[in-house]
Amino acid sequence: MSNRMFQLSPLALALSTLFISQVHAQENDSNEHAMEEVVVTASYSKSLKKAVDLKRENIGFSDSIVASDIADFPEQNLAEALQRMPGVTIERNKGLGQKVNVRSLPSDFTFVSINNLATASGSGGRDVEFDIFASEIIQSVTVKKSPTAADEEGGIAGSVDINTARPFDYNERKIVVSLEGAYNEISEETDPKLALLASDTFGDWGALASFAYSERTNRSDSNSGIDFRPISRWLEKTGSSQFQADQTAEVLERDAGIIINDRFDDDETSRVVFLNKVGDRAYLTEQEKWGATLSLQYKPNSNFSLTLDGLVGNFDDHEDEYDAAAYTASSISSLEEVHAYDNTTLSEYGITVITDADYAATQHELLSKENSNNTDYQQYSLTMDSLLGQWDIYGVIGYSGAQKTSENTNLKHTAYRATRSRYTSTGAETLSSDNAESFDMYNTPEAYLFDYNEVNIEDISDDKYAAQLDFSRQLNLAYLPSLSSIQFGARYTDKSKERNYGSNRVTGPTAGDSSWVGTRTLADSQLTSISELVSGGEYLPEISSKVDWSQVSNSYARNELRYDGFTVDFEPDQFYQVKEKTSAIYAMADFSFHIGKMPATLNAGVRYIDTEVISSGYHQIQGSDGTTSYTSAPISKSGNYTDLLPSINFSLDLSDNLVLRAAASETLIRPALTDIAYKRTVSLSEFKYRDGNPDLQPTYADQWEMGLEWYLEKGGLLAISYFEKEIKGVVRESLTGVVNDVTKYNDNGSIDGVYDFDIYQKVNAEGAYDVSGIELIAQIPFGRFHSTLEGFGVNANYTSLDNSLTGSSDLGIPTPAEGLADETYNVTFYYENLNFDARISYNYKDKYVEYIERDIYPVYRDAYGQTDISLGYNINDTIKMTLEGINITDEATKGYTLDSAFPTMYEFSGRRISLGLRAIF
């Protein structure tokens, strides 16, 4: 267990002082508390109060967001709304929240359900892409951080329970219409957003239908793709390429005083790195999203209800990306001259960085990329709640499915020239070399030769079926009065995910023709300036040295640079199918008793799970003549494991408003589906086979938490909690075997040689890792301090983490786990009265490791803070006008390798301003 003393931010200290200030507030004159309460309908403070009520009612640790009124979720995007919750952060893509991290653990550590059904996703893994859901169709979201035995397993970090609205949630007819227009300042485009909802009850029956539609156009400019490359790139060259190794070694010694003792020692050569690639990228993202719900309820009395819920939607995500990149580490290049190097910043790792150098033959690339993703999702469920005698019976049966199709294209033109690349304060740049003829990489289209036009397609289907039946009963036993209720039940799930992938390249005007390669120039195609390809003006105006350039548009590449009859076939080695069947039974009991005069509740239970996995994939066969083929049908392998997961949740009312909570449980997450896919791929250059591992076991966590919650009038709350998780069985890649005497063939069919190939698989690592942290919550209506502050308030939270969970660096560099941010906080100040409301929110996420470059160098996403505002005015009792601003300070997204002196990206997505009207009838 870590002994770290948490370093609290100014916000954390401010939250702490609010705890103290409340003591003084209690001493205010009682007349101030006797003032007439202002009743505000469909308000932000009302949604906060609902969320606090849910938190107090739940037996374990949880936090909720509730729509302030029907079809009025408090943010534009579901992920963006969740980041306001304690311990919840998001992963952004081009300025938009996409995935959710609970307590900064990876997104696939979180279990997500909608209306008590596990959510299907087209992500290819177990994580859920929240940007596919229209937030207007969501009524409430609860993040559970301590499970009960009744909760479906699958989340070490926690579970996200999403609920849509139902007709009997409301006591009268509701018809809601909202319209909105949103403007992005970089793309200079205005996008529409529409939401409709109608709900009513008819005696014993009720019906609710909703529909939401939105478009989003976003421009992002990014100086990125900048990374480290070990000097072994050239030092290991032999044979006819030996001169590259000799020249690089000579330049290192001459200009930087670096002497390499063993050119084939990875530990030595990986500690001298150079600037591998410099990229300027302009993105235009166009998204179209719609979602609809239908809920039919039969409720003849308070003892029985039957509900049919349906949720369908589509998310169409299209992105044009245009890159101008300089790849210094081309296969024919080498170091020519070192202008500057840094051997002090990373001296603790023994790493020297070549920060400014001339390269003999940099591969300059102009890339036109088109990324299109289309996701259909649907969910249907039938839910029953019934009181039969003294037994409450709950049952649900349902289906959740998602189908995602993707097409990613890359038109590549290259020019080899000697140029100079160097780091800048925000990223990197490429200049003409002093040792060669001047070359403008941005404006010399005749120098760029056609390489290929590549098209990749992917198809993912995700299907989940579930059935659950629960029985519970309230008790009043004379011989055991503390036992207040019992509950038991069973759940069966049947999940399957299938993935297909294929790739093909155009290299000439007909199939099999490669006449364009190395002969057709960029100037032979129609070119368009970047400012026209991605609407909105010049590229990265924030950096004076950056300039516009011209490229082939993606529409031109699609229409003119694909021959008639061009197709892409799925590749057998990329196919996998995973089927997972789970049977679970559980039992738990609630106890109510007193400790002294203080009421206490205790929930204790255990969940037993039996999981069966069948994984299938095609396996590669290499013939004696060097040809490669695959098995005629997928090869399957099964796996099975059982688990027993105990849980306990305890609460003690220290006073009418002060609650002590404690919880302990064992939880699990199942392996990523790509890791258990039973398929083998080969990397000839690395002499490696990579096998899926259907025998992978889950990753487990033993966790406990303790906290204090002080509930204040008018929906106020002060809370503090401390939690620990001991995580075991983390999945790592490991050498698991060797295939001896493998004949390796050259492209022309001749024998290259006979080698031993290593087999790598994902395995469950031995040992355990600790993750611990504290959370602070302050939700304060300021009217409790003085009557002049009525309507003002703050909603703030802070989370700090400490962990021994590490990433894996082949060079032994101490590396935090990917995605873990040490500190996050959110603060929202608000004001509202009968006619007007205003909010300003700030969200902060500390730096975290985004990935580990080449399994050696950790790449960090820099700390990011964003400010958003929201204004609303009630024109009359029916119509409300809203004005919202997202990222109003136009923050940059930044990254770096190991230290901020070595930036990897500098990206802007711009401000977004929206104006809307909302009517309730």
PDB file of N, CA and C in Angstrom, residues 298-359:
ATOM      1  N   TYR A 298     -47.574  -0.633 -19.117  1.00  0.00           N
ATOM      2  CA  TYR A 298     -48.878  -1.063 -18.596  1.00  0.00           C
ATOM      3  C   TYR A 298     -48.751  -1.100 -17.086  1.00  0.00           C
ATOM      4  N   LYS A 299     -49.561  -0.278 -16.397  1.00  0.00           N
ATOM      5  CA  LYS A 299     -49.461  -0.163 -14.946  1.00  0.00           C
ATOM      6  C   LYS A 299     -50.868  -0.058 -14.360  1.00  0.00           C
ATOM      7  N   PRO A 300     -51.531  -1.218 -14.156  1.00  0.00           N
ATOM      8  CA  PRO A 300     -52.915  -1.179 -13.659  1.00  0.00           C
ATOM      9  C   PRO A 300     -53.022  -0.732 -12.218  1.00  0.00           C
ATOM     10  N   ASN A 301     -51.940  -0.913 -11.449  1.00  0.00           N
ATOM     11  CA  ASN A 301     -51.921  -0.484 -10.051  1.00  0.00           C
ATOM     12  C   ASN A 301     -50.480  -0.316  -9.608  1.00  0.00           C
ATOM     13  N   SER A 302     -50.303   0.054  -8.352  1.00  0.00           N
ATOM     14  CA  SER A 302     -48.967   0.310  -7.837  1.00  0.00           C
ATOM     15  C   SER A 302     -48.174  -0.965  -7.618  1.00  0.00           C
ATOM     16  N   ASN A 303     -48.817  -2.141  -7.763  1.00  0.00           N
ATOM     17  CA  ASN A 303     -48.137  -3.405  -7.498  1.00  0.00           C
ATOM     18  C   ASN A 303     -47.646  -4.117  -8.755  1.00  0.00           C
ATOM     19  N   PHE A 304     -47.939  -3.554  -9.907  1.00  0.00           N
ATOM     20  CA  PHE A 304     -47.537  -4.242 -11.127  1.00  0.00           C
ATOM     21  C   PHE A 304     -47.285  -3.243 -12.245  1.00  0.00           C
ATOM     22  N   SER A 305     -46.202  -3.461 -12.984  1.00  0.00           N
ATOM     23  CA  SER A 305     -45.960  -2.694 -14.201  1.00  0.00           C
ATOM     24  C   SER A 305     -45.202  -3.561 -15.197  1.00  0.00           C
ATOM     25  N   LEU A 306     -45.504  -3.351 -16.449  1.00  0.00           N
ATOM     26  CA  LEU A 306     -44.845  -4.056 -17.539  1.00  0.00           C
ATOM     27  C   LEU A 306     -44.435  -3.001 -18.558  1.00  0.00           C
ATOM     28  N   THR A 307     -43.142  -2.976 -18.893  1.00  0.00           N
ATOM     29  CA  THR A 307     -42.615  -1.899 -19.729  1.00  0.00           C
ATOM     30  C   THR A 307     -41.850  -2.470 -20.909  1.00  0.00           C
ATOM     31  N   LEU A 308     -42.186  -1.990 -22.081  1.00  0.00           N
ATOM     32  CA  LEU A 308     -41.443  -2.312 -23.302  1.00  0.00           C
ATOM     33  C   LEU A 308     -40.660  -1.078 -23.712  1.00  0.00           C
ATOM     34  N   ASP A 309     -39.328  -1.206 -23.717  1.00  0.00           N
ATOM     35  CA  ASP A 309     -38.458  -0.086 -24.085  1.00  0.00           C
ATOM     36  C   ASP A 309     -37.729  -0.409 -25.381  1.00  0.00           C
ATOM     37  N   GLY A 310     -37.673   0.570 -26.250  1.00  0.00           N
ATOM     38  CA  GLY A 310     -36.897   0.439 -27.477  1.00  0.00           C
ATOM     39  C   GLY A 310     -36.025   1.663 -27.671  1.00  0.00           C
ATOM     40  N   LEU A 311     -34.805   1.438 -28.114  1.00  0.00           N
ATOM     41  CA  LEU A 311     -33.872   2.530 -28.366  1.00  0.00           C
ATOM     42  C   LEU A 311     -33.122   2.209 -29.644  1.00  0.00           C
ATOM     43  N   VAL A 312     -33.174   3.087 -30.610  1.00  0.00           N
ATOM     44  CA  VAL A 312     -32.471   2.887 -31.879  1.00  0.00           C
ATOM     45  C   VAL A 312     -31.756   4.183 -32.236  1.00  0.00           C
ATOM     46  N   GLY A 313     -30.736   4.053 -33.069  1.00  0.00           N
ATOM     47  CA  GLY A 313     -30.036   5.253 -33.485  1.00  0.00           C
ATOM     48  C   GLY A 313     -28.959   4.954 -34.497  1.00  0.00           C
ATOM     49  N   ASN A 314     -28.365   6.013 -35.008  1.00  0.00           N
ATOM     50  CA  ASN A 314     -27.294   5.909 -35.987  1.00  0.00           C
ATOM     51  C   ASN A 314     -26.313   7.053 -35.764  1.00  0.00           C
ATOM     52  N   PHE A 315     -25.035   6.752 -35.956  1.00  0.00           N
ATOM     53  CA  PHE A 315     -23.988   7.763 -35.841  1.00  0.00           C
ATOM     54  C   PHE A 315     -23.108   7.647 -37.077  1.00  0.00           C
ATOM     55  N   ASP A 316     -23.121   8.677 -37.903  1.00  0.00           N
ATOM     56  CA  ASP A 316     -22.333   8.719 -39.135  1.00  0.00           C
ATOM     57  C   ASP A 316     -21.214   9.734 -38.929  1.00  0.00           C
ATOM     58  N   ASP A 317     -19.990   9.231 -38.927  1.00  0.00           N
ATOM     59  CA  ASP A 317     -18.827  10.053 -38.588  1.00  0.00           C
ATOM     60  C   ASP A 317     -17.874  10.053 -39.783  1.00  0.00           C
ATOM     61  N   HIS A 318     -17.698  11.203 -40.402  1.00  0.00           N
ATOM     62  CA  HIS A 318     -16.825  11.318 -41.570  1.00  0.00           C
ATOM     63  C   HIS A 318     -15.739  12.355 -41.288  1.00  0.00           C
ATOM     64  N   GLU A 319     -14.499  11.979 -41.583  1.00  0.00           N
ATOM     65  CA  GLU A 319     -13.391  12.893 -41.313  1.00  0.00           C
ATOM     66  C   GLU A 319     -12.453  12.943 -42.507  1.00  0.00           C
ATOM     67  N   ASP A 320     -12.167  14.148 -42.977  1.00  0.00           N
ATOM     68  CA  ASP A 320     -11.121  14.383 -43.966  1.00  0.00           C
ATOM     69  C   ASP A 320      -9.874  14.845 -43.234  1.00  0.00           C
ATOM     70  N   GLU A 321      -8.761  14.192 -43.536  1.00  0.00           N
ATOM     71  CA  GLU A 321      -7.491  14.539 -42.898  1.00  0.00           C
ATOM     72  C   GLU A 321      -6.452  14.772 -43.992  1.00  0.00           C
ATOM     73  N   TYR A 322      -5.741  15.885 -43.882  1.00  0.00           N
ATOM     74  CA  TYR A 322      -4.715  16.225 -44.870  1.00  0.00           C
ATOM     75  C   TYR A 322      -3.407  16.485 -44.127  1.00  0.00           C
ATOM     76  N   ASP A 323      -2.386  15.669 -44.472  1.00  0.00           N
ATOM     77  CA  ASP A 323      -1.111  15.700 -43.752  1.00  0.00           C
ATOM     78  C   ASP A 323       0.018  16.155 -44.673  1.00  0.00           C
ATOM     79  N   ALA A 324       0.888  16.968 -44.098  1.00  0.00           N
ATOM     80  CA  ALA A 324       2.188  17.255 -44.698  1.00  0.00           C
ATOM     81  C   ALA A 324       3.217  16.829 -43.660  1.00  0.00           C
ATOM     82  N   ALA A 325       3.948  15.757 -43.959  1.00  0.00           N
ATOM     83  CA  ALA A 325       4.813  15.149 -42.950  1.00  0.00           C
ATOM     84  C   ALA A 325       6.220  14.943 -43.482  1.00  0.00           C
ATOM     85  N   ALA A 326       7.171  15.009 -42.581  1.00  0.00           N
ATOM     86  CA  ALA A 326       8.568  14.736 -42.910  1.00  0.00           C
ATOM     87  C   ALA A 326       9.036  13.560 -42.059  1.00  0.00           C
ATOM     88  N   TYR A 327       9.313  12.441 -42.717  1.00  0.00           N
ATOM     89  CA  TYR A 327       9.707  11.211 -42.050  1.00  0.00           C
ATOM     90  C   TYR A 327      11.227  11.092 -42.176  1.00  0.00           C
ATOM     91  N   THR A 328      11.935  11.542 -41.154  1.00  0.00           N
ATOM     92  CA  THR A 328      13.401  11.585 -41.222  1.00  0.00           C
ATOM     93  C   THR A 328      14.018  10.197 -41.238  1.00  0.00           C
ATOM     94  N   ALA A 329      13.310   9.217 -40.690  1.00  0.00           N
ATOM     95  CA  ALA A 329      13.877   7.871 -40.522  1.00  0.00           C
ATOM     96  C   ALA A 329      13.606   6.985 -41.722  1.00  0.00           C
ATOM     97  N   SER A 330      13.630   7.539 -42.924  1.00  0.00           N
ATOM     98  CA  SER A 330      13.377   6.718 -44.097  1.00  0.00           C
ATOM     99  C   SER A 330      14.451   5.644 -44.232  1.00  0.00           C
ATOM    100  N   SER A 331      14.132   4.604 -44.960  1.00  0.00           N
ATOM    101  CA  SER A 331      15.026   3.457 -45.059  1.00  0.00           C
ATOM    102  C   SER A 331      16.334   3.782 -45.773  1.00  0.00           C
ATOM    103  N   ILE A 332      16.376   4.870 -46.559  1.00  0.00           N
ATOM    104  CA  ILE A 332      17.592   5.207 -47.297  1.00  0.00           C
ATOM    105  C   ILE A 332      18.306   6.423 -46.710  1.00  0.00           C
ATOM    106  N   SER A 333      17.848   6.897 -45.554  1.00  0.00           N
ATOM    107  CA  SER A 333      18.402   8.109 -44.973  1.00  0.00           C
ATOM    108  C   SER A 333      19.489   7.787 -43.948  1.00  0.00           C
ATOM    109  N   SER A 334      20.020   8.826 -43.340  1.00  0.00           N
ATOM    110  CA  SER A 334      20.992   8.716 -42.248  1.00  0.00           C
ATOM    111  C   SER A 334      21.222  10.112 -41.700  1.00  0.00           C
ATOM    112  N   LEU A 335      21.917  10.203 -40.576  1.00  0.00           N
ATOM    113  CA  LEU A 335      22.281  11.505 -40.040  1.00  0.00           C
ATOM    114  C   LEU A 335      23.342  12.152 -40.920  1.00  0.00           C
ATOM    115  N   GLU A 336      23.189  13.475 -41.157  1.00  0.00           N
ATOM    116  CA  GLU A 336      24.207  14.210 -41.899  1.00  0.00           C
ATOM    117  C   GLU A 336      24.936  15.205 -41.015  1.00  0.00           C
ATOM    118  N   GLU A 337      24.172  15.885 -40.153  1.00  0.00           N
ATOM    119  CA  GLU A 337      24.790  16.860 -39.257  1.00  0.00           C
ATOM    120  C   GLU A 337      23.875  17.079 -38.060  1.00  0.00           C
ATOM    121  N   VAL A 338      24.469  17.078 -36.870  1.00  0.00           N
ATOM    122  CA  VAL A 338      23.710  17.364 -35.652  1.00  0.00           C
ATOM    123  C   VAL A 338      23.953  18.819 -35.279  1.00  0.00           C
ATOM    124  N   HIS A 339      22.882  19.608 -35.263  1.00  0.00           N
ATOM    125  CA  HIS A 339      22.991  21.015 -34.879  1.00  0.00           C
ATOM    126  C   HIS A 339      22.819  21.207 -33.373  1.00  0.00           C
ATOM    127  N   ALA A 340      21.983  20.363 -32.754  1.00  0.00           N
ATOM    128  CA  ALA A 340      21.733  20.495 -31.310  1.00  0.00           C
ATOM    129  C   ALA A 340      21.286  19.152 -30.754  1.00  0.00           C
ATOM    130  N   TYR A 341      21.662  18.929 -29.514  1.00  0.00           N
ATOM    131  CA  TYR A 341      21.228  17.716 -28.821  1.00  0.00           C
ATOM    132  C   TYR A 341      21.025  18.042 -27.344  1.00  0.00           C
ATOM    133  N   ASP A 342      20.274  17.212 -26.664  1.00  0.00           N
ATOM    134  CA  ASP A 342      19.944  17.418 -25.254  1.00  0.00           C
ATOM    135  C   ASP A 342      20.256  16.127 -24.495  1.00  0.00           C
ATOM    136  N   ASN A 343      21.290  16.187 -23.653  1.00  0.00           N
ATOM    137  CA  ASN A 343      21.657  15.009 -22.856  1.00  0.00           C
ATOM    138  C   ASN A 343      21.448  15.228 -21.362  1.00  0.00           C
ATOM    139  N   THR A 344      20.687  16.287 -21.029  1.00  0.00           N
ATOM    140  CA  THR A 344      20.459  16.592 -19.613  1.00  0.00           C
ATOM    141  C   THR A 344      19.004  16.385 -19.186  1.00  0.00           C
ATOM    142  N   THR A 345      18.030  16.758 -20.044  1.00  0.00           N
ATOM    143  CA  THR A 345      16.627  16.694 -19.642  1.00  0.00           C
ATOM    144  C   THR A 345      16.218  15.285 -19.240  1.00  0.00           C
ATOM    145  N   LEU A 346      16.672  14.293 -19.978  1.00  0.00           N
ATOM    146  CA  LEU A 346      16.308  12.895 -19.704  1.00  0.00           C
ATOM    147  C   LEU A 346      17.506  12.106 -19.195  1.00  0.00           C
ATOM    148  N   SER A 347      18.407  12.787 -18.519  1.00  0.00           N
ATOM    149  CA  SER A 347      19.629  12.125 -18.047  1.00  0.00           C
ATOM    150  C   SER A 347      19.347  11.025 -17.034  1.00  0.00           C
ATOM    151  N   GLU A 348      18.250  11.139 -16.286  1.00  0.00           N
ATOM    152  CA  GLU A 348      17.936  10.091 -15.308  1.00  0.00           C
ATOM    153  C   GLU A 348      17.630   8.762 -15.980  1.00  0.00           C
ATOM    154  N   TYR A 349      17.281   8.794 -17.261  1.00  0.00           N
ATOM    155  CA  TYR A 349      17.068   7.565 -18.022  1.00  0.00           C
ATOM    156  C   TYR A 349      18.253   7.255 -18.927  1.00  0.00           C
ATOM    157  N   GLY A 350      19.284   8.106 -18.891  1.00  0.00           N
ATOM    158  CA  GLY A 350      20.439   7.912 -19.749  1.00  0.00           C
ATOM    159  C   GLY A 350      20.151   8.160 -21.209  1.00  0.00           C
ATOM    160  N   ILE A 351      19.150   9.017 -21.506  1.00  0.00           N
ATOM    161  CA  ILE A 351      18.711   9.249 -22.885  1.00  0.00           C
ATOM    162  C   ILE A 351      19.231  10.587 -23.391  1.00  0.00           C
ATOM    163  N   THR A 352      19.822  10.557 -24.575  1.00  0.00           N
ATOM    164  CA  THR A 352      20.221  11.765 -25.290  1.00  0.00           C
ATOM    165  C   THR A 352      19.288  11.941 -26.486  1.00  0.00           C
ATOM    166  N   VAL A 353      18.769  13.159 -26.649  1.00  0.00           N
ATOM    167  CA  VAL A 353      17.830  13.456 -27.730  1.00  0.00           C
ATOM    168  C   VAL A 353      18.500  14.368 -28.753  1.00  0.00           C
ATOM    169  N   ILE A 354      18.554  13.898 -30.013  1.00  0.00           N
ATOM    170  CA  ILE A 354      19.017  14.751 -31.108  1.00  0.00           C
ATOM    171  C   ILE A 354      17.857  15.681 -31.457  1.00  0.00           C
ATOM    172  N   THR A 355      17.945  16.935 -31.051  1.00  0.00           N
ATOM    173  CA  THR A 355      16.801  17.854 -31.164  1.00  0.00           C
ATOM    174  C   THR A 355      16.780  18.645 -32.465  1.00  0.00           C
ATOM    175  N   ASP A 356      17.938  18.733 -33.157  1.00  0.00           N
ATOM    176  CA  ASP A 356      18.007  19.538 -34.380  1.00  0.00           C
ATOM    177  C   ASP A 356      19.096  18.924 -35.254  1.00  0.00           C
ATOM    178  N   ALA A 357      18.707  18.442 -36.449  1.00  0.00           N
ATOM    179  CA  ALA A 357      19.691  17.755 -37.282  1.00  0.00           C
ATOM    180  C   ALA A 357      19.304  17.807 -38.749  1.00  0.00           C
ATOM    181  N   ASP A 358      20.321  17.640 -39.602  1.00  0.00           N
ATOM    182  CA  ASP A 358      20.120  17.436 -41.028  1.00  0.00           C
ATOM    183  C   ASP A 358      20.096  15.931 -41.294  1.00  0.00           C
ATOM    184  N   TYR A 359      19.189  15.527 -42.192  1.00  0.00           N
ATOM    185  CA  TYR A 359      19.057  14.122 -42.545  1.00  0.00           C
ATOM    186  C   TYR A 359      19.267  13.968 -44.046  1.00  0.00           C
TER     187      TYR A 359
END
